């Protein structure tokens, strides 16, 4: 019986630094907040300022190049968005993060001084793309977060983390954003919590951050998913936050306002109310 389970166990041996060593403001749970996409300087600054007022240690996120499932939708504002990200950082002091899908994106982010990069779910599925990103990161000292692949394959998620780590990146976290399935229940992406549990069990020192926005696809589900992540002792939350979600150019249906973010209450495992 035991043999049956042993061959299914995920193995992941990463050489990483503890998050508190490279993120001095870290306190569990880490909060990453900001719009799905950068849309205008005004949208970025107004969203960023309100987030920073309540969560000065939050990391500000915004997508610059958007990997959309279908064409003819908003595919990101492009390079100008990097300037707005920098303005949010200058104005609020928050660290800034964005998604990279190609080596060119990485080079542009490094030049602009983006603090943290993340690899999105549609990129994690492709080892060639992840390797290209890893190659351009060789010799660079920057934190990289890796979202789970679109479909539920923990090996692929682990493999992407390994490729980044093999490039010498030691500041790494995983982001659990749920998985595509034809039977998602009430969720936009099925949480399949067991994959995040397996990843953490395989590599306990790896911070795992939950993304309730992309799991839920709906503001009403965010508190439930975020609380469940905290009950499971996850290390942080990434929550899409937009000054006016109803007019957002991507993921309008799931973003919340900075005020809603402030009013949400999640109790973390150390009994601290975090937001
Ligand atoms: C996002 O964070 O806006 C995004 C595109 O996420 P994912 O890669 O999880 O779909
Ligand atoms: Mn999004």
Coordinates of C-alpha atoms and ligand atoms in Angstrom, one line a residue:
X1 CA 0.0 0.0 0.0
X2 CA 2.8 2.4 1.0
X3 CA 4.7 1.7 -2.2
X4 CA 1.6 2.8 -4.1
X5 CA 1.9 6.3 -2.6
X6 CA 5.6 6.6 -2.6
X7 CA 6.0 6.7 -6.4
X8 CA 3.5 9.6 -6.6
X9 CA 5.4 11.8 -4.2
X10 CA 6.7 15.0 -5.9
X11 CA 10.4 15.7 -5.5
X12 CA 11.6 19.3 -5.5
X13 CA 15.0 20.3 -4.2
X14 CA 15.5 24.0 -4.6
X15 CA 18.5 26.1 -3.3
X16 CA 16.6 29.2 -2.2
X17 CA 17.0 32.0 0.3
X18 CA 14.4 32.5 3.1
X19 CA 12.0 35.2 2.0
X20 CA 12.6 37.4 5.1
X21 CA 16.3 37.6 4.1
X22 CA 15.5 39.3 0.8
X23 CA 12.2 41.0 1.6
X24 CA 12.9 43.0 4.7
X25 CA 9.3 44.2 5.0
X26 CA 8.0 40.6 4.8
X27 CA 5.5 39.6 7.4
X28 CA 3.2 36.7 6.8
X29 CA 1.0 36.8 4.9
X30 CA 2.6 38.8 2.1
X31 CA 0.2 40.9 0.1
X32 CA 0.6 41.6 -3.6
X33 CA -2.1 43.9 -4.9
X34 CA -2.8 46.1 -8.0
X35 CA -4.6 45.9 -11.3
X36 CA -4.7 43.0 -13.7
X37 CA -3.4 45.4 -16.3
X38 CA -1.7 48.8 -16.4
X39 CA -4.2 51.0 -18.3
X40 CA -3.2 54.6 -17.7
X41 CA -0.9 56.6 -15.4
X42 CA -3.9 57.9 -13.5
X43 CA -5.4 54.4 -13.0
X44 CA -2.0 53.1 -11.8
X45 CA -1.3 56.0 -9.4
X46 CA -4.8 56.3 -7.9
X47 CA -4.9 52.5 -7.3
X48 CA -1.4 52.4 -6.0
X49 CA -1.8 55.3 -3.6
X50 CA -5.0 53.8 -2.0
X51 CA -3.4 50.4 -1.6
X52 CA -0.2 51.9 0.0
X53 CA -2.3 54.0 2.4
X54 CA -3.7 50.8 4.0
X55 CA -0.9 48.3 3.2
X56 CA 2.4 50.2 2.9
X57 CA 4.3 46.8 2.8
X58 CA 2.3 45.5 -0.1
X59 CA 3.9 44.7 -3.4
X60 CA 2.2 46.6 -6.3
X61 CA 1.4 44.4 -9.3
X62 CA 0.3 45.3 -12.8
X63 CA 0.4 43.4 -16.1
X64 CA 2.2 45.3 -18.9
X65 CA 2.1 42.6 -21.6
X66 CA -1.1 40.5 -21.2
X67 CA -1.2 36.9 -22.5
X68 CA -4.8 36.6 -23.5
X69 CA -6.5 33.3 -24.3
X70 CA -8.3 34.8 -27.3
X71 CA -7.0 37.5 -29.7
X72 CA -8.8 40.8 -30.3
X73 CA -8.9 41.6 -26.6
X74 CA -6.7 44.0 -24.7
X75 CA -3.2 42.6 -24.9
X76 CA -1.5 45.1 -22.6
X77 CA -0.4 48.7 -22.7
X78 CA 3.2 47.7 -23.5
X79 CA 6.4 49.5 -22.6
X80 CA 4.9 52.8 -21.4
X81 CA 3.3 50.8 -18.5
X82 CA 6.8 50.3 -17.1
X83 CA 7.1 54.1 -16.7
X84 CA 3.8 54.1 -14.7
X85 CA 5.0 51.3 -12.5
X86 CA 8.1 53.2 -11.7
X87 CA 6.0 56.3 -10.9
X88 CA 3.9 54.2 -8.5
X89 CA 7.1 53.1 -6.8
X90 CA 8.5 56.6 -6.5
X91 CA 5.2 57.9 -5.2
X92 CA 4.3 55.2 -2.7
X93 CA 7.5 53.4 -1.9
X94 CA 5.9 50.0 -2.7
X95 CA 8.0 47.4 -4.5
X96 CA 6.7 46.8 -8.1
X97 CA 6.1 43.5 -9.9
X98 CA 5.0 42.5 -13.3
X99 CA 4.6 39.4 -15.5
X100 CA 7.2 38.4 -18.0
X101 CA 6.7 35.8 -20.8
X102 CA 9.7 36.4 -23.0
X103 CA 13.4 37.2 -22.6
X104 CA 12.7 40.6 -24.1
X105 CA 10.2 41.3 -21.4
X106 CA 12.8 40.4 -18.8
X107 CA 15.4 42.7 -20.3
X108 CA 12.9 45.6 -20.4
X109 CA 12.0 45.0 -16.8
X110 CA 15.6 44.9 -15.6
X111 CA 16.3 48.1 -17.5
X112 CA 13.3 49.8 -15.9
X113 CA 14.2 48.6 -12.4
X114 CA 11.1 46.4 -11.7
X115 CA 11.7 44.7 -8.3
X116 CA 10.0 41.4 -8.8
X117 CA 9.1 39.3 -11.9
X118 CA 6.5 36.7 -12.2
X119 CA 5.9 34.0 -14.8
X120 CA 2.2 33.6 -15.7
X121 CA 0.2 30.4 -16.0
X122 CA 0.2 30.4 -19.8
X123 CA 4.0 30.6 -19.8
X124 CA 4.7 28.0 -17.0
X125 CA 3.2 25.4 -19.3
X126 CA 6.0 25.8 -21.9
X127 CA 9.5 24.6 -20.8
X128 CA 11.0 26.3 -23.9
X129 CA 9.6 29.7 -22.8
X130 CA 10.6 29.2 -19.2
X131 CA 14.1 28.2 -20.2
X132 CA 14.5 31.3 -22.4
X133 CA 13.5 33.4 -19.4
X134 CA 15.9 31.4 -17.1
X135 CA 18.7 31.9 -19.6
X136 CA 18.4 35.7 -19.7
X137 CA 18.3 35.7 -15.8
X138 CA 21.7 34.0 -15.4
X139 CA 23.9 36.3 -13.3
X140 CA 20.9 38.5 -12.4
X141 CA 19.8 39.0 -8.8
X142 CA 16.0 39.5 -8.8
X143 CA 13.1 37.7 -7.2
X144 CA 11.0 35.5 -9.5
X145 CA 7.5 34.2 -8.7
X146 CA 6.2 31.2 -10.7
X147 CA 2.5 30.8 -11.2
X148 CA 1.1 27.3 -11.5
X149 CA 0.6 26.0 -15.1
X150 CA -2.9 26.3 -16.6
X151 CA -3.5 22.6 -16.3
X152 CA -3.0 20.5 -13.2
X153 CA 0.5 19.1 -13.5
X154 CA 2.7 19.6 -10.4
X155 CA 5.7 18.3 -12.3
X156 CA 5.5 21.1 -14.8
X157 CA 5.2 23.7 -12.0
X158 CA 8.1 22.1 -10.2
X159 CA 10.1 22.0 -13.4
X160 CA 9.6 25.7 -14.0
X161 CA 10.8 26.5 -10.5
X162 CA 13.8 24.3 -11.0
X163 CA 14.7 26.0 -14.3
X164 CA 14.7 29.4 -12.7
X165 CA 16.6 28.2 -9.7
X166 CA 19.2 26.4 -11.9
X167 CA 19.8 29.8 -13.5
X168 CA 21.1 31.0 -10.1
X169 CA 17.9 32.8 -8.9
X170 CA 17.6 32.1 -5.2
X171 CA 14.7 34.5 -4.4
X172 CA 11.8 32.4 -5.5
X173 CA 8.1 31.9 -4.6
X174 CA 5.3 29.9 -6.2
X175 CA 1.8 31.4 -6.9
X176 CA -1.2 29.2 -6.8
X177 CA -3.8 30.6 -9.2
X178 CA -5.9 27.5 -9.8
X179 CA -6.2 25.2 -12.9
X180 CA -8.3 25.0 -16.0
X181 CA -10.9 22.2 -15.9
X182 CA -14.2 21.7 -17.6
X183 CA -15.8 21.2 -14.2
X184 CA -14.7 24.3 -12.3
X185 CA -17.7 24.4 -9.9
X186 CA -18.2 27.9 -8.7
X187 CA -14.6 28.9 -9.5
X188 CA -13.1 30.4 -12.6
X189 CA -10.1 28.1 -12.2
X190 CA -10.4 25.0 -10.1
X191 CA -8.3 25.4 -6.9
X192 CA -7.2 21.8 -6.7
X193 CA -5.6 22.6 -3.4
X194 CA -3.8 19.3 -3.3
X195 CA -1.3 20.5 -5.9
X196 CA -0.2 23.4 -3.8
X197 CA 0.0 21.1 -0.8
X198 CA 2.1 18.7 -2.7
X199 CA 4.5 21.5 -3.8
X200 CA 4.8 22.8 -0.3
X201 CA 5.4 19.3 1.1
X202 CA 8.1 18.7 -1.5
X203 CA 9.8 22.0 -0.7
X204 CA 8.8 23.3 2.7
X205 CA 11.1 26.4 2.4
X206 CA 9.3 27.5 -0.8
X207 CA 6.9 30.4 -0.1
X208 CA 3.5 29.6 -1.7
X209 CA 1.2 32.6 -2.4
X210 CA -2.4 32.2 -3.2
X211 CA -4.1 34.2 -6.0
X212 CA -7.8 34.2 -5.0
X213 CA -8.7 36.6 -7.9
X214 CA -7.8 34.1 -10.7
X215 CA -9.1 31.1 -8.7
X216 CA -12.5 32.7 -8.0
X217 CA -13.0 35.0 -11.0
X218 CA -15.5 36.8 -8.8
X219 CA -15.1 39.3 -5.9
X220 CA -17.6 37.3 -3.8
X221 CA -15.4 34.3 -3.7
X222 CA -12.2 36.1 -2.8
X223 CA -12.7 36.2 1.0
X224 CA -13.5 32.5 1.1
X225 CA -10.5 31.5 -1.0
X226 CA -8.2 33.8 0.8
X227 CA -9.3 32.5 4.2
X228 CA -8.9 28.9 3.0
X229 CA -5.3 29.8 1.9
X230 CA -4.6 31.2 5.3
X231 CA -6.1 28.2 7.0
X232 CA -3.7 26.1 5.0
X233 CA -0.8 28.3 6.2
X234 CA 0.0 29.7 2.8
X235 CA 2.6 32.6 2.8
X236 CA 0.7 35.3 1.0
X237 CA -2.1 36.6 -1.3
X238 CA -2.1 38.2 -4.7
X239 CA -5.4 40.1 -5.1
X240 CA -6.3 42.1 -8.3
X241 CA -7.2 45.6 -7.2
X242 CA -8.5 48.3 -9.5
X243 CA -9.6 51.9 -8.9
X244 CA -12.8 51.2 -10.9
X245 CA -13.1 47.5 -11.8
X246 CA -16.3 48.0 -13.9
X247 CA -14.2 49.7 -16.6
X248 CA -11.1 47.5 -16.4
X249 CA -9.7 46.5 -19.7
X250 CA -9.0 42.9 -18.5
X251 CA -10.5 40.7 -15.8
X252 CA -13.1 43.4 -14.9
X253 CA -15.4 40.8 -13.4
X254 CA -13.0 39.7 -10.7
X255 CA -11.1 42.9 -9.6
X256 CA -11.9 44.7 -6.3
X257 CA -11.4 48.3 -5.3
X258 CA -8.7 49.4 -2.8
X259 CA -11.6 50.1 -0.4
X260 CA -13.0 46.6 -0.7
X261 CA -9.4 45.3 -0.2
X262 CA -9.2 47.3 3.0
X263 CA -12.6 46.1 4.2
X264 CA -11.9 42.4 3.5
X265 CA -11.0 40.5 6.6
X266 CA -8.9 37.4 6.6
X267 CA -7.6 35.8 9.7
X268 CA -4.1 34.3 9.3
X269 CA -2.9 31.2 11.2
X270 CA -1.2 33.3 13.8
X271 CA -4.5 34.9 14.6
X272 CA -3.6 38.2 13.1
X273 CA -6.3 40.0 11.1
X274 CA -4.4 41.0 8.0
X275 CA -6.8 42.9 5.8
Ligands
LIG1 C1 -2.6 37.9 -14.2 O1 -2.0 37.8 -13.1 O2 -3.3 38.9 -14.5 C2 -2.7 36.8 -15.1 C3 -2.7 36.9 -16.4 O3 -2.6 35.6 -14.4 P1 -2.5 34.1 -14.8 O4 -1.2 33.9 -15.4 O5 -2.7 33.4 -13.5 O6 -3.7 33.8 -15.7
LIG2 MN1 -5.7 39.1 -14.4

